[in-house]
Amino acid sequence: MSTSTPERPFRNFYGRVHGKTLKKNQKVYLDEDLGPLSPGPVTWEENPERSPLDLDARFGGKPVWLEIGFGGGEHMVHQAVQNPDVAIIGAEPFINVVAMLLGKIRKAGADNIAVHPGDARDLMDVLPDQSISRAFLLYPDPWPKKRHHRRRFVTQEHLEPLARVLKPGAIFRVATDIPDYVRQALEEVPKAGFEWLAERPADWREPWDDWLSTRYEQKALREGRTPHYLTFRRR
C-alpha cells in the first residue's frame, strides 16, 4: 500500500531570522556545534514525510522538555545543568541568539540540549504524541498591536500542537511582562486542554523556585514592567 507525502502547510513567519553580523567565534559555533545538536530531521526538506523523531534513541530514554523561543539561552542552559537527567530541546529561528546559546552550551559543558534553529511549529509536527514532559514559553514576542495578536504563540494554531505533544499532567510555564498577553494566555491556553494552577496571587506574581531571570526580564524590570509567571498543567 502506498503512502503519500503530507502536503506542506502554508505558515506565515513574522519574527526576525538574522540580525547584526555574527562574530567570528559565533560563526565557529554555528559551523561546528549546531549540526551535532540537532534533535533529528525536523525541516520539510529533511523530513518531507513528517516521520516522528525517535526521542528515546536521541536522548537515551531521558524525559524531554521543550523551550519555545529560547532567546539568549541562559534559562535553557541553567535548566540543563540543574537537571542532567533530563533532555531539553530548544526551538528558536533567530540565528544570532542561536549562536549566543551555542557559546553558553560550550562554556557550561551541557550535553543534554538539542537545538532546532527554526519555527517551533515545524518541530512540533515531528514530535511524537505525548512525548514532552515540560514546556516553557518565556517572554515571547508580545505583538502589542491588536491586529497582530493572532501572531502570538498563545493561539490555537500553536497551542493545539503543543497540547498533542505534551504528556498528560505535563507542566507548561509562561512568563511575560505584558498584561494583555496574560489575558490572552488565560483565555486561550485552557481551551487547548490545560488547567491554570493558581490558588493565590503569589502563584503568578512570584517566580518559580528554579527560575533564572533572563535578560528580557531584566529589561522589563528596568523599564518598570511587572513579570507574570503562569503555570498550566496538561489535562
XYZ file of C-alpha atoms in Angstrom:
235
model
C 0.000 0.000 0.000
C 1.458 3.367 -0.991
C 1.537 6.348 1.306
C 1.506 9.920 0.130
C 3.811 12.647 1.368
C 1.961 15.154 3.584
C 1.216 18.485 1.987
C 3.342 21.250 3.422
C 1.111 23.816 5.167
C 1.412 27.495 4.427
C 2.795 29.189 7.529
C 3.459 32.877 7.845
C 6.523 33.691 9.915
C 6.797 37.216 11.265
C 9.848 37.222 13.521
C 13.462 38.043 12.737
C 15.800 35.357 11.406
C 19.005 37.401 11.114
C 20.285 40.426 12.998
C 23.718 42.011 13.348
C 26.731 40.446 11.684
C 27.884 37.421 13.642
C 31.175 37.493 15.488
C 33.926 35.163 14.292
C 33.569 32.843 17.290
C 29.795 32.693 16.800
C 30.287 31.567 13.217
C 32.577 28.835 14.541
C 29.908 27.709 16.998
C 27.334 27.502 14.203
C 29.703 25.616 11.898
C 30.977 23.167 14.493
C 28.268 22.731 17.122
C 24.825 23.260 15.609
C 24.709 20.137 13.460
C 25.584 17.683 16.269
C 22.956 19.336 18.488
C 20.083 18.612 16.091
C 17.152 16.724 17.657
C 16.787 14.863 14.357
C 15.240 15.585 10.951
C 12.785 18.431 11.548
C 12.573 20.588 8.450
C 10.356 19.770 5.492
C 13.451 19.406 3.351
C 14.987 16.847 5.732
C 11.750 15.067 6.603
C 9.044 15.553 3.961
C 7.129 12.533 5.254
C 6.981 14.181 8.701
C 8.119 10.981 10.379
C 8.158 11.304 14.187
C 11.514 11.839 15.845
C 12.931 8.924 17.830
C 13.488 10.794 21.081
C 14.402 7.686 23.071
C 17.226 6.911 20.666
C 18.353 10.544 20.517
C 18.324 11.142 24.285
C 18.839 7.708 25.766
C 15.345 7.470 27.211
C 15.573 10.665 29.269
C 12.439 12.739 29.881
C 12.329 15.522 27.301
C 11.481 19.180 27.936
C 10.802 21.837 25.314
C 11.640 25.554 25.346
C 9.877 27.593 22.679
C 11.852 30.682 21.637
C 14.808 30.452 23.997
C 16.160 33.945 23.392
C 19.690 34.261 24.753
C 19.532 30.689 26.021
C 20.514 31.398 29.623
C 17.372 29.797 31.063
C 17.679 26.664 28.958
C 21.340 26.139 29.836
C 20.528 26.738 33.512
C 17.789 24.107 33.430
C 20.011 21.654 31.566
C 22.828 21.988 34.093
C 20.436 21.730 37.056
C 18.636 18.710 35.558
C 21.251 16.427 33.997
C 18.805 13.507 33.886
C 16.515 15.480 31.550
C 17.000 16.390 27.884
C 15.879 19.808 26.635
C 15.030 20.773 23.052
C 15.030 24.453 22.209
C 13.373 25.970 19.139
C 14.449 29.442 18.029
C 14.584 30.863 14.480
C 16.718 33.953 15.231
C 20.185 32.755 14.274
C 22.059 35.413 16.264
C 20.670 34.182 19.575
C 21.148 30.572 18.462
C 24.839 31.423 18.169
C 24.731 33.009 21.640
C 23.202 29.830 23.040
C 25.892 27.645 21.466
C 28.555 29.676 23.228
C 26.767 29.233 26.551
C 26.454 25.480 25.981
C 30.184 25.227 25.325
C 31.015 27.211 28.449
C 28.661 25.199 30.666
C 29.615 21.836 29.181
C 25.937 20.885 28.952
C 25.449 17.693 26.951
C 21.671 17.296 27.327
C 20.477 20.054 24.974
C 19.247 19.834 21.388
C 18.570 22.823 19.157
C 16.166 23.399 16.293
C 17.129 26.726 14.643
C 13.707 27.333 13.151
C 9.958 27.529 13.605
C 8.615 25.659 16.644
C 5.615 24.576 14.572
C 7.873 22.519 12.305
C 9.392 20.870 15.368
C 6.012 20.071 16.895
C 4.980 18.461 13.591
C 7.511 15.692 14.181
C 7.464 15.332 17.958
C 5.616 12.127 18.901
C 2.285 12.347 20.687
C 2.622 12.741 24.461
C 6.427 12.780 24.313
C 7.250 16.026 26.150
C 7.268 16.233 29.947
C 7.520 20.026 30.375
C 7.376 23.123 28.163
C 8.466 26.731 28.574
C 7.305 29.909 26.821
C 9.341 32.717 28.359
C 8.922 36.363 27.366
C 7.591 35.599 23.895
C 7.228 38.311 21.266
C 4.248 40.339 22.593
C 2.978 41.601 19.228
C 1.370 44.538 21.057
C -0.855 45.855 18.257
C -4.334 44.358 18.422
C -4.351 43.384 14.758
C -1.201 41.329 15.402
C -2.494 39.348 18.390
C -3.158 36.369 16.133
C 0.616 36.122 15.658
C 1.163 35.381 19.337
C 2.070 31.867 20.394
C -0.951 31.668 22.693
C -3.355 30.968 19.839
C -4.893 27.625 18.979
C -2.650 27.280 15.914
C 0.266 26.801 18.294
C -1.412 25.549 21.452
C -3.210 22.582 19.909
C 0.027 21.028 18.561
C 1.711 21.757 21.887
C -1.086 20.003 23.760
C -0.740 16.998 21.441
C 2.965 16.515 22.180
C 2.731 17.082 25.951
C 2.163 14.154 28.254
C -0.953 14.232 30.438
C -0.006 16.093 33.597
C 2.903 17.882 31.918
C 3.616 21.427 33.084
C 3.578 24.392 30.703
C 5.188 27.572 32.058
C 4.550 31.012 30.558
C 6.422 34.139 31.670
C 5.534 37.574 30.313
C 5.553 41.216 31.363
C 2.660 42.172 29.074
C -0.743 42.285 30.872
C -2.691 41.720 27.659
C -0.568 38.664 26.904
C -1.548 37.324 30.320
C -5.202 37.934 29.466
C -4.919 36.108 26.147
C -2.988 33.214 27.689
C -5.610 32.746 30.414
C -8.340 32.731 27.763
C -6.691 30.537 25.150
C -4.449 28.035 26.934
C -7.309 26.325 28.860
C -9.228 25.909 25.578
C -6.382 23.700 24.320
C -6.696 21.248 27.210
C -4.807 22.872 30.079
C -5.719 23.985 33.585
C -4.202 27.044 35.235
C -2.521 26.136 38.505
C -3.066 29.195 40.657
C -4.663 29.400 44.083
C -3.278 32.713 45.389
C -1.680 35.856 43.906
C 1.830 34.668 44.736
C 1.312 31.795 42.296
C 1.596 34.199 39.366
C 3.471 37.104 40.950
C 6.468 35.180 42.256
C 8.897 33.271 40.027
C 9.302 29.533 40.149
C 11.761 28.120 42.686
C 14.191 27.055 39.940
C 13.814 30.266 37.911
C 16.767 32.071 36.368
C 15.909 35.630 35.424
C 16.569 36.234 31.730
C 17.944 39.303 30.028
C 14.448 40.026 28.718
C 13.067 40.010 32.238
C 15.831 42.284 33.458
C 14.989 44.727 30.674
C 11.297 44.615 31.647
C 12.153 45.342 35.281
C 14.407 48.258 34.315
C 11.567 49.701 32.247
C 9.043 49.332 35.072
C 7.010 46.386 33.771
C 5.811 43.614 36.075
C 6.630 39.983 35.311
C 3.875 37.369 35.492
C 4.547 33.661 35.941
C 1.737 31.405 34.740
C 1.761 27.662 35.336
C -0.554 25.359 33.387
C -0.986 21.606 33.520
C -1.952 19.437 30.568
C -5.153 17.609 31.407
